JSON list of C-alpha atoms and ligand atoms in Angstrom, two decimals:
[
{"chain": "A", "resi": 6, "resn": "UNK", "atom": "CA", "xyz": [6.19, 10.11, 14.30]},
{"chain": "A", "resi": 7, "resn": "UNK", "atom": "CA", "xyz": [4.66, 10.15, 17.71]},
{"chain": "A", "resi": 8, "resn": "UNK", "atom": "CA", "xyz": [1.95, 12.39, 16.64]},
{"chain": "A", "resi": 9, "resn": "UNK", "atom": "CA", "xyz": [1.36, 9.63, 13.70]},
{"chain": "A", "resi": 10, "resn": "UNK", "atom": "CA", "xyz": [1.18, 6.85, 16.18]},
{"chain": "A", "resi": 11, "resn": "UNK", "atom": "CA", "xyz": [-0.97, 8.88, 18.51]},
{"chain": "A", "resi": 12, "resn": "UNK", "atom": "CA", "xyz": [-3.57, 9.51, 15.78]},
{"chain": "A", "resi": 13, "resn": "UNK", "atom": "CA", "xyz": [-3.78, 6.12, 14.68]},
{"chain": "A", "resi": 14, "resn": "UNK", "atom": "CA", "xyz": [-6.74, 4.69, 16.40]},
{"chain": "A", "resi": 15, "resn": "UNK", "atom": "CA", "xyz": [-7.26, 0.97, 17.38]},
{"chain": "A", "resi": 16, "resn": "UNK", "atom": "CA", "xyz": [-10.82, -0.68, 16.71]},
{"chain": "A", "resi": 17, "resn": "UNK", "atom": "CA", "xyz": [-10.72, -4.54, 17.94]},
{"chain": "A", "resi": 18, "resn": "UNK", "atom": "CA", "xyz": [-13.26, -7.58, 16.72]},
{"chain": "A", "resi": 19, "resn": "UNK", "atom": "CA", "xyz": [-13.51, -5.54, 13.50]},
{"chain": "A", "resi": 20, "resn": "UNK", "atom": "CA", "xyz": [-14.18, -6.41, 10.34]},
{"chain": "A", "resi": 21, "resn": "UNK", "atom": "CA", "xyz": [-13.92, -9.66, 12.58]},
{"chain": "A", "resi": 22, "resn": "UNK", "atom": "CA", "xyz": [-13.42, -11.11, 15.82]},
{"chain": "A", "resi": 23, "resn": "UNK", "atom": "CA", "xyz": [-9.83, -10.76, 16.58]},
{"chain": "A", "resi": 24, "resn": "UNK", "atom": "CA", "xyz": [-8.86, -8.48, 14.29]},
{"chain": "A", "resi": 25, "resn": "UNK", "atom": "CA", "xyz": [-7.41, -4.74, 16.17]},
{"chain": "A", "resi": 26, "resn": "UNK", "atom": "CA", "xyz": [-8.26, -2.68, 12.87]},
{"chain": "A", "resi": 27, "resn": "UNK", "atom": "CA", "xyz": [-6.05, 0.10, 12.48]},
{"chain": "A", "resi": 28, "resn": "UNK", "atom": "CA", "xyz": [-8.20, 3.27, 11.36]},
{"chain": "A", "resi": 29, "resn": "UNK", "atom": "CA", "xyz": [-6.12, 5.76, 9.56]},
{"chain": "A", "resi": 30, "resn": "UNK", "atom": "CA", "xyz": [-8.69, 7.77, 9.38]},
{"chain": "A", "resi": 31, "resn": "UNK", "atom": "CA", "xyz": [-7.69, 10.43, 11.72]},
{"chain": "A", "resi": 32, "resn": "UNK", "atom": "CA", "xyz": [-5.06, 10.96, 9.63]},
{"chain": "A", "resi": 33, "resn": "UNK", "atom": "CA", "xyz": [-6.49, 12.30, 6.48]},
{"chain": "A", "resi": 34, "resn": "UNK", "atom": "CA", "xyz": [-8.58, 14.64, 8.85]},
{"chain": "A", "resi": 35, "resn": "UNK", "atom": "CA", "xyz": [-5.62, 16.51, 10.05]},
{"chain": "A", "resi": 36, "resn": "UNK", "atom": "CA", "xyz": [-4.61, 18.74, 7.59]},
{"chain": "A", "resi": 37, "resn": "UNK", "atom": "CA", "xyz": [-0.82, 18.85, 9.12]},
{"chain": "A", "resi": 38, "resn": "UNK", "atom": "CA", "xyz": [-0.32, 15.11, 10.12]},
{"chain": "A", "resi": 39, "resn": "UNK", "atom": "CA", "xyz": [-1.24, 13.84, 6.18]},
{"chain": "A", "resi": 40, "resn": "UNK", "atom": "CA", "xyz": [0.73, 16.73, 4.79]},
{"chain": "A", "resi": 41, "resn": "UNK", "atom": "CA", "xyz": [3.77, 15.48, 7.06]},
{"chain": "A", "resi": 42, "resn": "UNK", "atom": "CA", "xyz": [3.01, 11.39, 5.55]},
{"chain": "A", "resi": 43, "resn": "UNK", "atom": "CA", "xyz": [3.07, 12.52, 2.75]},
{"chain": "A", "resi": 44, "resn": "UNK", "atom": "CA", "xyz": [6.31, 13.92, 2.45]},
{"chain": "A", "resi": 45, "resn": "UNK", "atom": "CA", "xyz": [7.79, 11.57, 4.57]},
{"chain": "A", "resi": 46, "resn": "UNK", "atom": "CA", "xyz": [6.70, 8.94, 2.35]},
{"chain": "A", "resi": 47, "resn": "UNK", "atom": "CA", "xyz": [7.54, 11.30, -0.96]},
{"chain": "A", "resi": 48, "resn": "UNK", "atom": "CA", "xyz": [11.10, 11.75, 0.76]},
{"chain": "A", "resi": 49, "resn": "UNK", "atom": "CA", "xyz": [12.48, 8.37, 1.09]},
{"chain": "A", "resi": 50, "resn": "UNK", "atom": "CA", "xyz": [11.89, 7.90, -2.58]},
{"chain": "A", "resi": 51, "resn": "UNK", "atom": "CA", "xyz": [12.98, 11.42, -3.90]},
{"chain": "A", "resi": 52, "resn": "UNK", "atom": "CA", "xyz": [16.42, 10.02, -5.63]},
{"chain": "A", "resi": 53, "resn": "UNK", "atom": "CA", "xyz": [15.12, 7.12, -6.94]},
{"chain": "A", "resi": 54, "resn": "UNK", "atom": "CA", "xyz": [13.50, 8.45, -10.21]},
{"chain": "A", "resi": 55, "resn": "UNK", "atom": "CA", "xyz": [9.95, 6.77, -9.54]},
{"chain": "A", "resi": 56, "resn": "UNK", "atom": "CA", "xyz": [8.30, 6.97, -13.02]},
{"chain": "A", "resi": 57, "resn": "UNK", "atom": "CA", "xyz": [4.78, 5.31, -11.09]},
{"chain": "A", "resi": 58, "resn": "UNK", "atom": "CA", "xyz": [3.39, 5.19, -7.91]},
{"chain": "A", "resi": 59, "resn": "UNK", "atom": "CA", "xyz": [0.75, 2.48, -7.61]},
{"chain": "A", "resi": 60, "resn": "UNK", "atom": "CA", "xyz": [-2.08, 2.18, -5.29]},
{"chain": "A", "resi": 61, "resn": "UNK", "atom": "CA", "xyz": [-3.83, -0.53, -3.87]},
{"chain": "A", "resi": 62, "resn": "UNK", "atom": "CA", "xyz": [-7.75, -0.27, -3.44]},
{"chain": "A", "resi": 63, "resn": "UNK", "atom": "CA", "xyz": [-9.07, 1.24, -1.11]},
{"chain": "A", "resi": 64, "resn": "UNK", "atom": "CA", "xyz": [-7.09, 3.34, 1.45]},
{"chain": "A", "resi": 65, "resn": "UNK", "atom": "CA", "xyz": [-4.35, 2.88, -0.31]},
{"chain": "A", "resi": 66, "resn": "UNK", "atom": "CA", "xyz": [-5.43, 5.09, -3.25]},
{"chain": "A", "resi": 67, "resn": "UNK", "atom": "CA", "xyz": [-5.62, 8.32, -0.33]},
{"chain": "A", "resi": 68, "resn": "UNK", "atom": "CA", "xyz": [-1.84, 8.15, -0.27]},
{"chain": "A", "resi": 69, "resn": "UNK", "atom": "CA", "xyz": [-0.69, 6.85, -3.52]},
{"chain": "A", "resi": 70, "resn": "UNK", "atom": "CA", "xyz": [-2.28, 9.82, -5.15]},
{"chain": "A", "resi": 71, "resn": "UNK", "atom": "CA", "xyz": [-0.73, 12.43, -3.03]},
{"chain": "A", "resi": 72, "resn": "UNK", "atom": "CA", "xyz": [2.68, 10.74, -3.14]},
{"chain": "A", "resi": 73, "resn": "UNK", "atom": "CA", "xyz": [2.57, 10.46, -6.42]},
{"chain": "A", "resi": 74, "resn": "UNK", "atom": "CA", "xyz": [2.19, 14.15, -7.28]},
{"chain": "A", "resi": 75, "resn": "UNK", "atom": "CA", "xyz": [5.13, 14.94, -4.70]},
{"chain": "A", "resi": 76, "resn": "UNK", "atom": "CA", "xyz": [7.13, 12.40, -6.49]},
{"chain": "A", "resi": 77, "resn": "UNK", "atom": "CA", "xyz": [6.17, 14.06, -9.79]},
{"chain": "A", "resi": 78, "resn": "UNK", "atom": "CA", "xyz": [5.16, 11.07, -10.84]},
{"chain": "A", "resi": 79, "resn": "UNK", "atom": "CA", "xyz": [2.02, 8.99, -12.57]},
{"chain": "A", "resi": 80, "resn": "UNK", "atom": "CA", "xyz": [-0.51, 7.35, -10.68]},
{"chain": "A", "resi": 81, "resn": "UNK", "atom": "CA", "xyz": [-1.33, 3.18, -11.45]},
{"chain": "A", "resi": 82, "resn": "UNK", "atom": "CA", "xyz": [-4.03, 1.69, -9.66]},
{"chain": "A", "resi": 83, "resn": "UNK", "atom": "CA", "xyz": [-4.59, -1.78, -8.26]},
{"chain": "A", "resi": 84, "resn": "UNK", "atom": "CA", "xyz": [-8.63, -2.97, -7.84]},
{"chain": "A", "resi": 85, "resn": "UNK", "atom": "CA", "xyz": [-10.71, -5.82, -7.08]},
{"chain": "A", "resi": 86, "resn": "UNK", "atom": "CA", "xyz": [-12.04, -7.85, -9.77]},
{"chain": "A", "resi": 87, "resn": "UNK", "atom": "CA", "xyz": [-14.48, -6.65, -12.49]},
{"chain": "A", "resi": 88, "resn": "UNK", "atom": "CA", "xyz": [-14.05, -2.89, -11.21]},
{"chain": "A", "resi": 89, "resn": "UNK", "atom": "CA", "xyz": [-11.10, -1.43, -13.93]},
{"chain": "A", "resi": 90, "resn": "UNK", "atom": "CA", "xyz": [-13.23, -1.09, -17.59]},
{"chain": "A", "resi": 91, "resn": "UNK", "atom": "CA", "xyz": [-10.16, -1.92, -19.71]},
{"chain": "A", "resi": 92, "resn": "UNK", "atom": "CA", "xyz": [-7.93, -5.22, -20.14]},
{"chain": "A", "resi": 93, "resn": "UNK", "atom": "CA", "xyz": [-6.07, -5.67, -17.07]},
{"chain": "A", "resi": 94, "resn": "UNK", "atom": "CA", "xyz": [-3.53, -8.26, -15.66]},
{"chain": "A", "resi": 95, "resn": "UNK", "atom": "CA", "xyz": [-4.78, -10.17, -12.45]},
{"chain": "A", "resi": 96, "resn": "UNK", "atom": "CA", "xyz": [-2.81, -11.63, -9.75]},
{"chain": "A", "resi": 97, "resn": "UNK", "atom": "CA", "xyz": [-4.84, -14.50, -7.56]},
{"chain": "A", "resi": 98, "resn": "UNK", "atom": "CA", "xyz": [-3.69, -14.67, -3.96]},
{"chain": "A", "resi": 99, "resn": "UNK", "atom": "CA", "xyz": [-4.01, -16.74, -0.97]},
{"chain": "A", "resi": 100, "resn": "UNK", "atom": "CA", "xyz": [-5.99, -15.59, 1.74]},
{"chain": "A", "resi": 101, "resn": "UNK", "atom": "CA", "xyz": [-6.14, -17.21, 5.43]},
{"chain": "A", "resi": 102, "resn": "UNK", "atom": "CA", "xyz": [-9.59, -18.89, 3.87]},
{"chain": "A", "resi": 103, "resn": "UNK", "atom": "CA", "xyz": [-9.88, -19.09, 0.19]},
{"chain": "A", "resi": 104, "resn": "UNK", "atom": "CA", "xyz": [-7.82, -17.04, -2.68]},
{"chain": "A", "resi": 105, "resn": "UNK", "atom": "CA", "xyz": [-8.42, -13.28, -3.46]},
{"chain": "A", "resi": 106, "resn": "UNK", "atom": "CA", "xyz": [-7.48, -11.64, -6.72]},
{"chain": "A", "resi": 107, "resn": "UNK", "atom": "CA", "xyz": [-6.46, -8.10, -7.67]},
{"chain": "A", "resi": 108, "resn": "UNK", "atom": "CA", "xyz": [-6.08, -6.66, -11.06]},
{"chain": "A", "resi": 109, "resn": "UNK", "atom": "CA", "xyz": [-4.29, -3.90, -13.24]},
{"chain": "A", "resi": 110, "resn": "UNK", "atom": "CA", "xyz": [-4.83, -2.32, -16.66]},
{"chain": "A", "resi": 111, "resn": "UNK", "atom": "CA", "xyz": [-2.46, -4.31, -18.67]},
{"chain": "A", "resi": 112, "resn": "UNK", "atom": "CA", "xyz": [-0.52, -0.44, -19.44]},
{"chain": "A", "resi": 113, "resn": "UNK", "atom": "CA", "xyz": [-0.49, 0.79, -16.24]},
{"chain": "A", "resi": 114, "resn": "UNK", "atom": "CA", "xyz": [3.02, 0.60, -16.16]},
{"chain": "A", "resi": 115, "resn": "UNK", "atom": "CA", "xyz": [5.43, -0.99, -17.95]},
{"chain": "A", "resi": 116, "resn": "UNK", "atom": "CA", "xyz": [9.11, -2.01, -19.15]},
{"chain": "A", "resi": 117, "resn": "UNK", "atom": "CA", "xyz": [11.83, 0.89, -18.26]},
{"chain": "A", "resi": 118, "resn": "UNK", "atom": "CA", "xyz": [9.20, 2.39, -15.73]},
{"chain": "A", "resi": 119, "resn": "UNK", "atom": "CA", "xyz": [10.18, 2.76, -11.85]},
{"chain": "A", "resi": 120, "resn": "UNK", "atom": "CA", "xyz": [7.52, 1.83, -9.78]},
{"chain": "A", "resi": 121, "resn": "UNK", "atom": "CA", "xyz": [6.87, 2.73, -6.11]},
{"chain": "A", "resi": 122, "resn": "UNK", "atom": "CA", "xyz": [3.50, 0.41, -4.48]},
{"chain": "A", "resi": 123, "resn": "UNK", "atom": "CA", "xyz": [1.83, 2.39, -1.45]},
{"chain": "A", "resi": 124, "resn": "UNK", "atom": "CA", "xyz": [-0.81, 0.97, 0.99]},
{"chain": "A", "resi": 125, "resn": "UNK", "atom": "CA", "xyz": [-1.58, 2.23, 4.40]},
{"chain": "A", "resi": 126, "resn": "UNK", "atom": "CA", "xyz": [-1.28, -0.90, 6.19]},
{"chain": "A", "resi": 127, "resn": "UNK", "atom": "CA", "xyz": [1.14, -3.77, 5.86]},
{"chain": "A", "resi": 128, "resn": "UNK", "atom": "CA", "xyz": [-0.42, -7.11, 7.04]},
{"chain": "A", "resi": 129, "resn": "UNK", "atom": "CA", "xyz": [0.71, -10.43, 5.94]},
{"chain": "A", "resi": 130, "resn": "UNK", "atom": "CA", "xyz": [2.09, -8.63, 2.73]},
{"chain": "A", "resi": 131, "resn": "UNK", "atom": "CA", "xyz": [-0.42, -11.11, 0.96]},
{"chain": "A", "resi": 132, "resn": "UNK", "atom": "CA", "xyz": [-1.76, -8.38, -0.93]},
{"chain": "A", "resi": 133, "resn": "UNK", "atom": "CA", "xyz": [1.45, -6.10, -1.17]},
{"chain": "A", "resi": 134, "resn": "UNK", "atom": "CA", "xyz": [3.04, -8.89, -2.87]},
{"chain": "A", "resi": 135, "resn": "UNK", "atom": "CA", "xyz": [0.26, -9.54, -5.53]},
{"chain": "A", "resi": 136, "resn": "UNK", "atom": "CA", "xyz": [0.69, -6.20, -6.45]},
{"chain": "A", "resi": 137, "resn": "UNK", "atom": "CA", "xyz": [4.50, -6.44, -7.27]},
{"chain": "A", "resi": 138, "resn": "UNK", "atom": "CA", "xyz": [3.65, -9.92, -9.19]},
{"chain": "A", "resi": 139, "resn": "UNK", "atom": "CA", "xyz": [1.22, -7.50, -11.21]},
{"chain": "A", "resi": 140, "resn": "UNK", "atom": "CA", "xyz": [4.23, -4.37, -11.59]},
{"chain": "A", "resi": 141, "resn": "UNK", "atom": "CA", "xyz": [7.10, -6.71, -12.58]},
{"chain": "A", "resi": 142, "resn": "UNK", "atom": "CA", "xyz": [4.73, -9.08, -14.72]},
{"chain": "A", "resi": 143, "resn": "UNK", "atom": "CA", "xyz": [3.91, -6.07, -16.99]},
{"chain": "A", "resi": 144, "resn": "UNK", "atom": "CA", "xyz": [7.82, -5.64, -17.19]},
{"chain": "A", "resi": 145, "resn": "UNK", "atom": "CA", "xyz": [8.35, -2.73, -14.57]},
{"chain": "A", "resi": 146, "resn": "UNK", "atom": "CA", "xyz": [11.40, -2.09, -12.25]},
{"chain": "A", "resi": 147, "resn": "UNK", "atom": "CA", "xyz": [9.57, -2.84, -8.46]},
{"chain": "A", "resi": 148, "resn": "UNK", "atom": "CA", "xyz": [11.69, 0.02, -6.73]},
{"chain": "A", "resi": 149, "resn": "UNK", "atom": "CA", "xyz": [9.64, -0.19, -3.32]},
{"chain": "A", "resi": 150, "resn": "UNK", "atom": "CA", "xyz": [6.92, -1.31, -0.98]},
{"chain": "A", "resi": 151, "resn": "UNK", "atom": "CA", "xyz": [5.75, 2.00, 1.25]},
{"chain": "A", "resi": 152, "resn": "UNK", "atom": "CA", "xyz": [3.51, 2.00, 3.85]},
{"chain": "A", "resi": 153, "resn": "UNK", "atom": "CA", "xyz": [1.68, 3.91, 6.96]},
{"chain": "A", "resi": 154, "resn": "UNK", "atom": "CA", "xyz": [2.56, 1.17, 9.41]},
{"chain": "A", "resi": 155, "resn": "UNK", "atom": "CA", "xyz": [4.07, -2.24, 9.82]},
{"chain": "A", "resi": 156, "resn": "UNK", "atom": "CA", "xyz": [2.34, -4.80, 11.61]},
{"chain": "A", "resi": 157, "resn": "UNK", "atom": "CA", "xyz": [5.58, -6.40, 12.59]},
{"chain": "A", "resi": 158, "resn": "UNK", "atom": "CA", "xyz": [4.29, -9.48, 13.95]},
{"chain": "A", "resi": 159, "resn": "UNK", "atom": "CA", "xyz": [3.06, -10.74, 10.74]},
{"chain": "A", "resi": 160, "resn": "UNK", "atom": "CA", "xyz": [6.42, -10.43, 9.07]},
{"chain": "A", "resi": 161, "resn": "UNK", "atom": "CA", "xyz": [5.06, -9.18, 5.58]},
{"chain": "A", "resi": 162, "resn": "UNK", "atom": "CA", "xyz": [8.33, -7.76, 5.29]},
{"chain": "A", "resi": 163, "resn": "UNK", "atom": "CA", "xyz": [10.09, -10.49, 5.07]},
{"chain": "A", "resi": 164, "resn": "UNK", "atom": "CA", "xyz": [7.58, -12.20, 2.38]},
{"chain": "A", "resi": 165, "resn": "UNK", "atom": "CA", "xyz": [8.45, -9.17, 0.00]},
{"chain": "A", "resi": 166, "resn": "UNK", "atom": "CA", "xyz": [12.24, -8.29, 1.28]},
{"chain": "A", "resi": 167, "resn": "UNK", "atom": "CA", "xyz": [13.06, -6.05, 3.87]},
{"chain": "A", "resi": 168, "resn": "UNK", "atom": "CA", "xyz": [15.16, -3.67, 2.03]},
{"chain": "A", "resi": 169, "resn": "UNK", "atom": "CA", "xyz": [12.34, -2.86, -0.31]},
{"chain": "A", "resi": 170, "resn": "UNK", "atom": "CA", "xyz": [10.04, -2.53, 2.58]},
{"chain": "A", "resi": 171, "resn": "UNK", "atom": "CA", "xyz": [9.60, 1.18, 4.13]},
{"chain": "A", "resi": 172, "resn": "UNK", "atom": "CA", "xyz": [6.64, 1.94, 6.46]},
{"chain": "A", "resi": 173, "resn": "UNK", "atom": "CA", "xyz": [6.79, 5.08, 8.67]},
{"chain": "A", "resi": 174, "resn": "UNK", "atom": "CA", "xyz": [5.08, 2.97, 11.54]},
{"chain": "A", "resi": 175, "resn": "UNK", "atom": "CA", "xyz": [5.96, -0.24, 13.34]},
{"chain": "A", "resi": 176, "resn": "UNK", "atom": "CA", "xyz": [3.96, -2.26, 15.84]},
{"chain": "B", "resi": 214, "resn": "AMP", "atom": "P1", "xyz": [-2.08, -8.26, 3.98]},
{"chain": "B", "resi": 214, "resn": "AMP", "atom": "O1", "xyz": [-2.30, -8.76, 2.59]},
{"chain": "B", "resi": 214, "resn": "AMP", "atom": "O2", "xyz": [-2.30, -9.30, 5.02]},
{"chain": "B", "resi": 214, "resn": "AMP", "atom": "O3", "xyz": [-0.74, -7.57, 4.13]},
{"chain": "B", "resi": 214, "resn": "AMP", "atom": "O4", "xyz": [-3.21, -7.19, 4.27]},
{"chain": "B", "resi": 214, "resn": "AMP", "atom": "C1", "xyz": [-3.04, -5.96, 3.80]},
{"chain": "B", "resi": 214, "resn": "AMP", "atom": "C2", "xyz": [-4.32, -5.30, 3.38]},
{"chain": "B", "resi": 214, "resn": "AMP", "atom": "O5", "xyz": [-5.38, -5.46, 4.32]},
{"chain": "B", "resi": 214, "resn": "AMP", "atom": "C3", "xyz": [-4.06, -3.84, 3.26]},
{"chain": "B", "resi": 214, "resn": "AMP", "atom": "O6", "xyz": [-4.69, -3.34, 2.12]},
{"chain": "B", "resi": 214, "resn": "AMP", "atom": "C4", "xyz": [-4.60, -3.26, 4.54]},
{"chain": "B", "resi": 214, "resn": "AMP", "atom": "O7", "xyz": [-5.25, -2.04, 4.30]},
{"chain": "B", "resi": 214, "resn": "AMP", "atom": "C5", "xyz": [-5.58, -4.28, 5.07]},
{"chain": "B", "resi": 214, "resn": "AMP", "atom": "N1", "xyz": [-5.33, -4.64, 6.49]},
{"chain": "B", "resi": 214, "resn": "AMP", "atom": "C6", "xyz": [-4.85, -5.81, 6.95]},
{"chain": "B", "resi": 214, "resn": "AMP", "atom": "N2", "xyz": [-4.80, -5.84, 8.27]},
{"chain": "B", "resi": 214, "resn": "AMP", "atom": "C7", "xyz": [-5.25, -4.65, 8.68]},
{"chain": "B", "resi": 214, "resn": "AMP", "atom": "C8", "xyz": [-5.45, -4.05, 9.99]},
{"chain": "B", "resi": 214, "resn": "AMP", "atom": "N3", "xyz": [-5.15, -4.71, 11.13]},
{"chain": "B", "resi": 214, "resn": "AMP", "atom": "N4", "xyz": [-5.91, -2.79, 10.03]},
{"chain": "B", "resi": 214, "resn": "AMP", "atom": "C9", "xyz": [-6.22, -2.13, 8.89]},
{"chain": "B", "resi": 214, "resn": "AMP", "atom": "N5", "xyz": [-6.07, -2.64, 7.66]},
{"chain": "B", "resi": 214, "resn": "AMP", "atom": "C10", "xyz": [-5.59, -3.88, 7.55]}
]
């Protein structure tokens, strides 16, 4: 996972002053590097029958989809407002100013399903934790939380319970 961390690049003051971005960009460009995230993402879940694997918009979708297909299973996906055609489920969070909502088509997943929620980064786990409000409000098992990397100073793990919490990557 050094390689990970070493291609993991830092931008500070952005989208805002005093925010150290973490671009995962350099990631996806390396053909070996996302293969290797992939699977170790894929790998930590392989017993645990994951029916779904649901993404949150935007970078999260790059490694939901992949993980899903290792995982053989479904993809779900988690957008902002007004961008999913169908009836969907929505989830209004808190944000440091002002609330921020996310939605789901209403059978995305569903009761007896096994659902795995990937993001690259975890944060506050503001957003993470919308997303299982959405999975286990339309009846679904929440198996897991997987992510890239951990910003560990922000605790989002313990907001949505550190044994469901995997990331390959802590800071
Ligand atoms: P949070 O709800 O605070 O856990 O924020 C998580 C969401 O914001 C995820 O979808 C992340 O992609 C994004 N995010 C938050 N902080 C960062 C950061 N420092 N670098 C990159 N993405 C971030």
């Amino acid at each position: 996972m050094n390689e990970l961390r070493a291609r993991i690049r830092d931008i500070p003051d952005f989208p805002k002053k005093g925010i150290v971005f973490k671009d995962i960009t350099p990631v996806l460009a390396d053909a070996a590097l996302f293969r290797h995230v992939v699977d170790a993402l894929a790998d930590r879940y392989r017993g645990e029958r994951i029916s779904k694997v649901v993404g949150i918009e935007s970078r999260g979708f790059l490694f939901a989809a992949p993980v899903a297909i290792a995982l053989g299973a479904g993809l779900a996906i988690v957008r902002k407002p007004g961008k999913l055609p169908w009836r969907t489920a929505r989830e209004v969070y808190a944000l440091e100013y002002g609330e921020d909502a996310l939605e789901m088509h209403i059978d995305a997943v569903g009761p007896g399903e096994r659902v795995l929620v990937v993001d690259d980064v975890l944060a506050t786990g503001g957003t993470a934790d919308a997303v299982g409000k959405l999975v286990t409000g339309q009846g679904a098992d929440l198996i897991g939380f997987a992510f890239l990397l951990e910003l560990g100073f922000l605790h989002g793990a313990r907001r949505l319970g550190p044994q469901k919490v995997y990331s390959l990557l802590q800071y």
